[in-house]
GROMACS .gro file of C-alpha atoms in nm:
model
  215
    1UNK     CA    1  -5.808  -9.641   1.984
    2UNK     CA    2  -6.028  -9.519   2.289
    3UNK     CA    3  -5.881  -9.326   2.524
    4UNK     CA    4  -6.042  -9.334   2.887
    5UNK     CA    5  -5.929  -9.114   3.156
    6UNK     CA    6  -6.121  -8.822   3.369
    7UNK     CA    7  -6.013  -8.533   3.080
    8UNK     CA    8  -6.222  -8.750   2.779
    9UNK     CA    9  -6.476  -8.822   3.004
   10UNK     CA   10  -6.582  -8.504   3.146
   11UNK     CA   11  -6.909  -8.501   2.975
   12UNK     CA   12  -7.213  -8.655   3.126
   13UNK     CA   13  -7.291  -9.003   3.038
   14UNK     CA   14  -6.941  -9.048   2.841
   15UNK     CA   15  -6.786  -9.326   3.067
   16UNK     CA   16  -7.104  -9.512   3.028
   17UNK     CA   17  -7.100  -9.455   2.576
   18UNK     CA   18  -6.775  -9.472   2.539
   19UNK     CA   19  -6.758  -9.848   2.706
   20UNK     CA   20  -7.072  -9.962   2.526
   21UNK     CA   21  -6.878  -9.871   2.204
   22UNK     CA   22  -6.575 -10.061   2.304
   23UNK     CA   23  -6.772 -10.327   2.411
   24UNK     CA   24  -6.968 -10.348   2.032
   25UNK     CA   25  -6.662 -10.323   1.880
   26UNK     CA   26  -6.637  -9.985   1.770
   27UNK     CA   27  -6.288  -9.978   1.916
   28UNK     CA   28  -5.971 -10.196   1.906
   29UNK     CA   29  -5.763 -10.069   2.186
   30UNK     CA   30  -5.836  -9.906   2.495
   31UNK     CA   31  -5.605  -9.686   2.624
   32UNK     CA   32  -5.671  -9.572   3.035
   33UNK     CA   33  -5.571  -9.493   3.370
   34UNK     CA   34  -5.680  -9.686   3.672
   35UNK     CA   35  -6.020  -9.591   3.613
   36UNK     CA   36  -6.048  -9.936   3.343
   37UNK     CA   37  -5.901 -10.160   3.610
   38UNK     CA   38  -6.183 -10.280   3.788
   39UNK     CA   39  -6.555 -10.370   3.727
   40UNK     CA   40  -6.531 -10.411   3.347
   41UNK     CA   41  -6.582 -10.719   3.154
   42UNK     CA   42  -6.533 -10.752   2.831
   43UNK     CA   43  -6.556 -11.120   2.670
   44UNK     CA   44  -6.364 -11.013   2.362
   45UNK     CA   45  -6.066 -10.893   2.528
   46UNK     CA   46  -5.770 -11.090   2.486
   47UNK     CA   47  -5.500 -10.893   2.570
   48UNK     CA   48  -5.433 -10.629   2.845
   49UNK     CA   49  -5.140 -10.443   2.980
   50UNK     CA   50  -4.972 -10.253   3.239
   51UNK     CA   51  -4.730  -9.946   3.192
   52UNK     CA   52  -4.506  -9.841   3.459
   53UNK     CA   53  -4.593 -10.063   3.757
   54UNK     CA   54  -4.332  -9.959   3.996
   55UNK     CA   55  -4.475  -9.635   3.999
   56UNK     CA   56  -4.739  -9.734   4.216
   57UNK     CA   57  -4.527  -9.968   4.348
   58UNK     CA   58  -4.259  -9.735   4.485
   59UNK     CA   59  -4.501  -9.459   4.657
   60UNK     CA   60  -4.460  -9.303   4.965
   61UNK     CA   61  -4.796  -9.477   5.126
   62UNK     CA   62  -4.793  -9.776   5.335
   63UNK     CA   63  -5.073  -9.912   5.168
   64UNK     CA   64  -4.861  -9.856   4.829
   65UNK     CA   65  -4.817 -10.251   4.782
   66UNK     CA   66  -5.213 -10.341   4.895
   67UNK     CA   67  -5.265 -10.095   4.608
   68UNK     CA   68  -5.033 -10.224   4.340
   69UNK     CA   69  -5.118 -10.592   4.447
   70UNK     CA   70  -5.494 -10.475   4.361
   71UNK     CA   71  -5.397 -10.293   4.075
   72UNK     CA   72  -5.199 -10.544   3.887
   73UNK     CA   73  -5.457 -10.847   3.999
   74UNK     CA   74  -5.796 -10.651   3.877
   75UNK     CA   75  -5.611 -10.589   3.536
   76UNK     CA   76  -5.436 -10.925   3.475
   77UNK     CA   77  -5.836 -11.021   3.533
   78UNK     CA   78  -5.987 -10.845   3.286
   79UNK     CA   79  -5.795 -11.048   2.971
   80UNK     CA   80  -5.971 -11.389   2.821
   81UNK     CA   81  -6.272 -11.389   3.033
   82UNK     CA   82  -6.491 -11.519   2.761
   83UNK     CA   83  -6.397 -11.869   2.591
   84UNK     CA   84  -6.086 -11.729   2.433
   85UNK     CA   85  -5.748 -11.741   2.641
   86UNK     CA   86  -5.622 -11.362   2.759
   87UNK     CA   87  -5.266 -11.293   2.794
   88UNK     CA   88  -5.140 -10.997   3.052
   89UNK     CA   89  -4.781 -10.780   3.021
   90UNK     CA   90  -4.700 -10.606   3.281
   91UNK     CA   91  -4.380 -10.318   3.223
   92UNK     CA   92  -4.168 -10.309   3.570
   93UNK     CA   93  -3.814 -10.269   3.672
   94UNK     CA   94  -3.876 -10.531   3.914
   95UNK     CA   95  -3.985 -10.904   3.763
   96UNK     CA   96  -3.834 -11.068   4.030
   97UNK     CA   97  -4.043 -10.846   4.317
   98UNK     CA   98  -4.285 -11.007   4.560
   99UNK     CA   99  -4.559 -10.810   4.507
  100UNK     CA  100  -4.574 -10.830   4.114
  101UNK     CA  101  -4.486 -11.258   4.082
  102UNK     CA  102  -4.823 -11.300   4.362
  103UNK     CA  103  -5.003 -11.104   4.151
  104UNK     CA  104  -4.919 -11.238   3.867
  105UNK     CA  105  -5.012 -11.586   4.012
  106UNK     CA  106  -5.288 -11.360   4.141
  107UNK     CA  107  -5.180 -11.539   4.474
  108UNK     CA  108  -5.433 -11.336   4.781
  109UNK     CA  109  -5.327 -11.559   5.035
  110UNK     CA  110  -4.967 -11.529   4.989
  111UNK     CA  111  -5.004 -11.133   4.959
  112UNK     CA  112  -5.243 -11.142   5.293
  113UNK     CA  113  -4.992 -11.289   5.523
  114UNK     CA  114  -4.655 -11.130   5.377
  115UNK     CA  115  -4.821 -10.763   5.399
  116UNK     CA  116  -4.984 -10.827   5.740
  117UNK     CA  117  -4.658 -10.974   5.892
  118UNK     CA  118  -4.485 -10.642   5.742
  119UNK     CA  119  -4.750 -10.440   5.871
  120UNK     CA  120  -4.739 -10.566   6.247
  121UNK     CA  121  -4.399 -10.547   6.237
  122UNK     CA  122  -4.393 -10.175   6.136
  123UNK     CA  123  -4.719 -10.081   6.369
  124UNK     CA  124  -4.973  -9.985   6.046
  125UNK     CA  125  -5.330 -10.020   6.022
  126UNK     CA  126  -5.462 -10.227   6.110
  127UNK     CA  127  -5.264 -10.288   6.398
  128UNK     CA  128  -5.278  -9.854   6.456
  129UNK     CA  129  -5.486  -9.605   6.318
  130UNK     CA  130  -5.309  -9.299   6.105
  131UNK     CA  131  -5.343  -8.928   6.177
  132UNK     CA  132  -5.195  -8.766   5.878
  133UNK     CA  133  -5.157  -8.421   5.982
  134UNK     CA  134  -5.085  -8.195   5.596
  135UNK     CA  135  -4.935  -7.862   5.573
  136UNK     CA  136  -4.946  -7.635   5.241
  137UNK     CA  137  -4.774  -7.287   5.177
  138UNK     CA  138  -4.659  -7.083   4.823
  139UNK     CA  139  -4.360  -7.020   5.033
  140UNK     CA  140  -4.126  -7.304   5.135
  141UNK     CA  141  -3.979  -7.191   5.419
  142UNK     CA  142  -4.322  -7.122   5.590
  143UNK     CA  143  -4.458  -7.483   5.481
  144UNK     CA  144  -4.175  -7.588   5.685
  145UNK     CA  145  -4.190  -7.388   5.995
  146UNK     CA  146  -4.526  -7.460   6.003
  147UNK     CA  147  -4.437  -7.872   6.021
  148UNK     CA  148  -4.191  -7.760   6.290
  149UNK     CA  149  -4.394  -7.549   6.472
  150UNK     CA  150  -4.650  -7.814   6.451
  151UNK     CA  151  -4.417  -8.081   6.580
  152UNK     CA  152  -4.346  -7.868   6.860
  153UNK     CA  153  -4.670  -7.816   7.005
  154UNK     CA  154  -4.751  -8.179   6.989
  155UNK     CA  155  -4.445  -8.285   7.186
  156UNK     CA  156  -4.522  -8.010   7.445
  157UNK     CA  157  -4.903  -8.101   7.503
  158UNK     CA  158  -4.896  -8.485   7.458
  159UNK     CA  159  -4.617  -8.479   7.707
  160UNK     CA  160  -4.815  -8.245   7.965
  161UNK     CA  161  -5.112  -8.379   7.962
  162UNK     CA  162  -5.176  -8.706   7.704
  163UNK     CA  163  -4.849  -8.901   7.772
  164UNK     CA  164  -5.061  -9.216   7.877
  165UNK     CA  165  -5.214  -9.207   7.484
  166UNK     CA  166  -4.934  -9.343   7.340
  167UNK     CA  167  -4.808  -9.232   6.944
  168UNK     CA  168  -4.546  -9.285   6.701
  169UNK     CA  169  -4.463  -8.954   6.543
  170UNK     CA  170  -4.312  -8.983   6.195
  171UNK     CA  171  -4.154  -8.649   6.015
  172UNK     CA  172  -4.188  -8.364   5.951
  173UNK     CA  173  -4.120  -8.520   5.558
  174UNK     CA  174  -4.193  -8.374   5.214
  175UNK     CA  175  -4.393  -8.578   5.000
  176UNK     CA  176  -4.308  -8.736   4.696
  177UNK     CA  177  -4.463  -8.439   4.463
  178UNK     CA  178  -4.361  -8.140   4.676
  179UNK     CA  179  -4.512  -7.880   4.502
  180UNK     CA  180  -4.876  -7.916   4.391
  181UNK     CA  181  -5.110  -7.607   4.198
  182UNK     CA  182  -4.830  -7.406   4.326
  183UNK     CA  183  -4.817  -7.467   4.676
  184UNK     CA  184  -4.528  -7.654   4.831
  185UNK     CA  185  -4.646  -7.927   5.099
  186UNK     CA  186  -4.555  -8.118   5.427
  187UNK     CA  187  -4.685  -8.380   5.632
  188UNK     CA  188  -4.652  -8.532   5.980
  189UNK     CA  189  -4.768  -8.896   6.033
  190UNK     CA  190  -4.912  -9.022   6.341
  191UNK     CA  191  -4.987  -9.346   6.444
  192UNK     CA  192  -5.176  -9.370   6.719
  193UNK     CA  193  -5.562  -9.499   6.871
  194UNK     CA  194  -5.826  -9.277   6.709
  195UNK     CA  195  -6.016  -9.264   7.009
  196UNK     CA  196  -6.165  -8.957   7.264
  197UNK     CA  197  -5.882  -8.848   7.434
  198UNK     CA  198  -5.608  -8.854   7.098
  199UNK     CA  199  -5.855  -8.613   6.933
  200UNK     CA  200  -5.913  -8.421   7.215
  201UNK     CA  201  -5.541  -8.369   7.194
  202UNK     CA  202  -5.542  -8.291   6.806
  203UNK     CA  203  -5.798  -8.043   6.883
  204UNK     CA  204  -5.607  -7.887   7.133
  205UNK     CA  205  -5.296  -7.823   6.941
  206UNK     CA  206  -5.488  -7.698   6.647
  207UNK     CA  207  -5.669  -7.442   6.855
  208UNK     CA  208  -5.316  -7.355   7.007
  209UNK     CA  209  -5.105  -7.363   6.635
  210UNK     CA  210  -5.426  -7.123   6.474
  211UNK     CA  211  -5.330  -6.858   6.737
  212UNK     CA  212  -4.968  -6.824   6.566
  213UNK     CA  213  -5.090  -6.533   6.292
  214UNK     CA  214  -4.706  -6.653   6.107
  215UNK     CA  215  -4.938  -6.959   6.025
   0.00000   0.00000   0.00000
């Protein structure tokens, strides 16, 4: 069994040996994270699988079913590409779920015009552009008054003197992992045009919230 992931792979020119290996076959099974999705081809491969779709699936990202659509599609792709027929498993709580039956039909145009009718509908790139504005603290409560305090500022100065850029202001929310090499986290989404005058605003309020020492 080969395992592939960034911790057996830290050595210089490893990624490149260990595939050549797998490729004479040295190896059986290949074990990996995403990094043995894409790019690889393999003639001999027959079989492939996925473990734990939905996780992927089920993050807090708008672009979370683009990138399980891609996922599942650029694995199911890498089984029986030489003369032999491949066969692809994919594990999910979901069998019946949009996004994993189109790519298991590896159906693009179906996926294009279902996730850009759900992203017009919801204002998402690439009908807006996102301002993800992150916040990170050992202490919880000053993550959070930071968000607040954050929030604050931009209500005050986009209404004074930016009201005619228009945004969307999402959160403050926590992310999904809230705590991260000991730091907890927060975020505030904007969507918004990423043009002169919005960062001229961002700018403003940053120079303003970096005058509160509490911060």
């Amino acid at each position: 069994v080969l395992r592939m992931d960034t911790d057996s792979n830290s050595t210089r020119h490893a990624f490149e040996k260990n595939l050549i290996d797998f490729g004479e076959g040295k190896y059986d099974i290949m074990l990996g994270t995403q990094m043995v999705a894409k790019g690889l081809n393999f003639e001999n491969v027959t079989l492939v699988g996925v473990i734990n779709a939905d996780q992927q699936l089920n993050n807090d990202d708008f672009r979370s079913q683009e990138r399980t659509f891609d996922l599942l599609t650029q694995v199911v792709g890498r089984s029986g590409r030489g003369e032999s027929p491949g066969k692809a498993f994919i594990q999910t709580s979901f069998p019946d779920s949009e996004i994993i039956c189109m790519a298991k039909d590896q159906n693009y145009e179906s996926f294009y015009e279902s996730e850009i009718s759900v992203r017009q509908s919801m204002i998402y790139p690439p009908y807006c552009d996102i301002c993800d504005v992150g916040f990170s603290s050992e202490k919880e409560f000053a993550v959070n008054k930071g968000a607040v305090d954050f929030l604050n500022l931009l209500k005050n100065i986009h209404s004074e003197k930016y009201e005619q850029n228009k945004i969307i202001v999402l959160g403050p929310v926590a992310p999904r992992v809230l705590k991260i090499g000991g730091k907890f986290r927060n975020r505030i989404i904007i969507k918004c045009k990423n043009n002169k005058l919005f960062r001229e605003m961002i700018s403003e309020i940053l120079v303003q919230f970096e005058k509160d020492k509490s911060h």
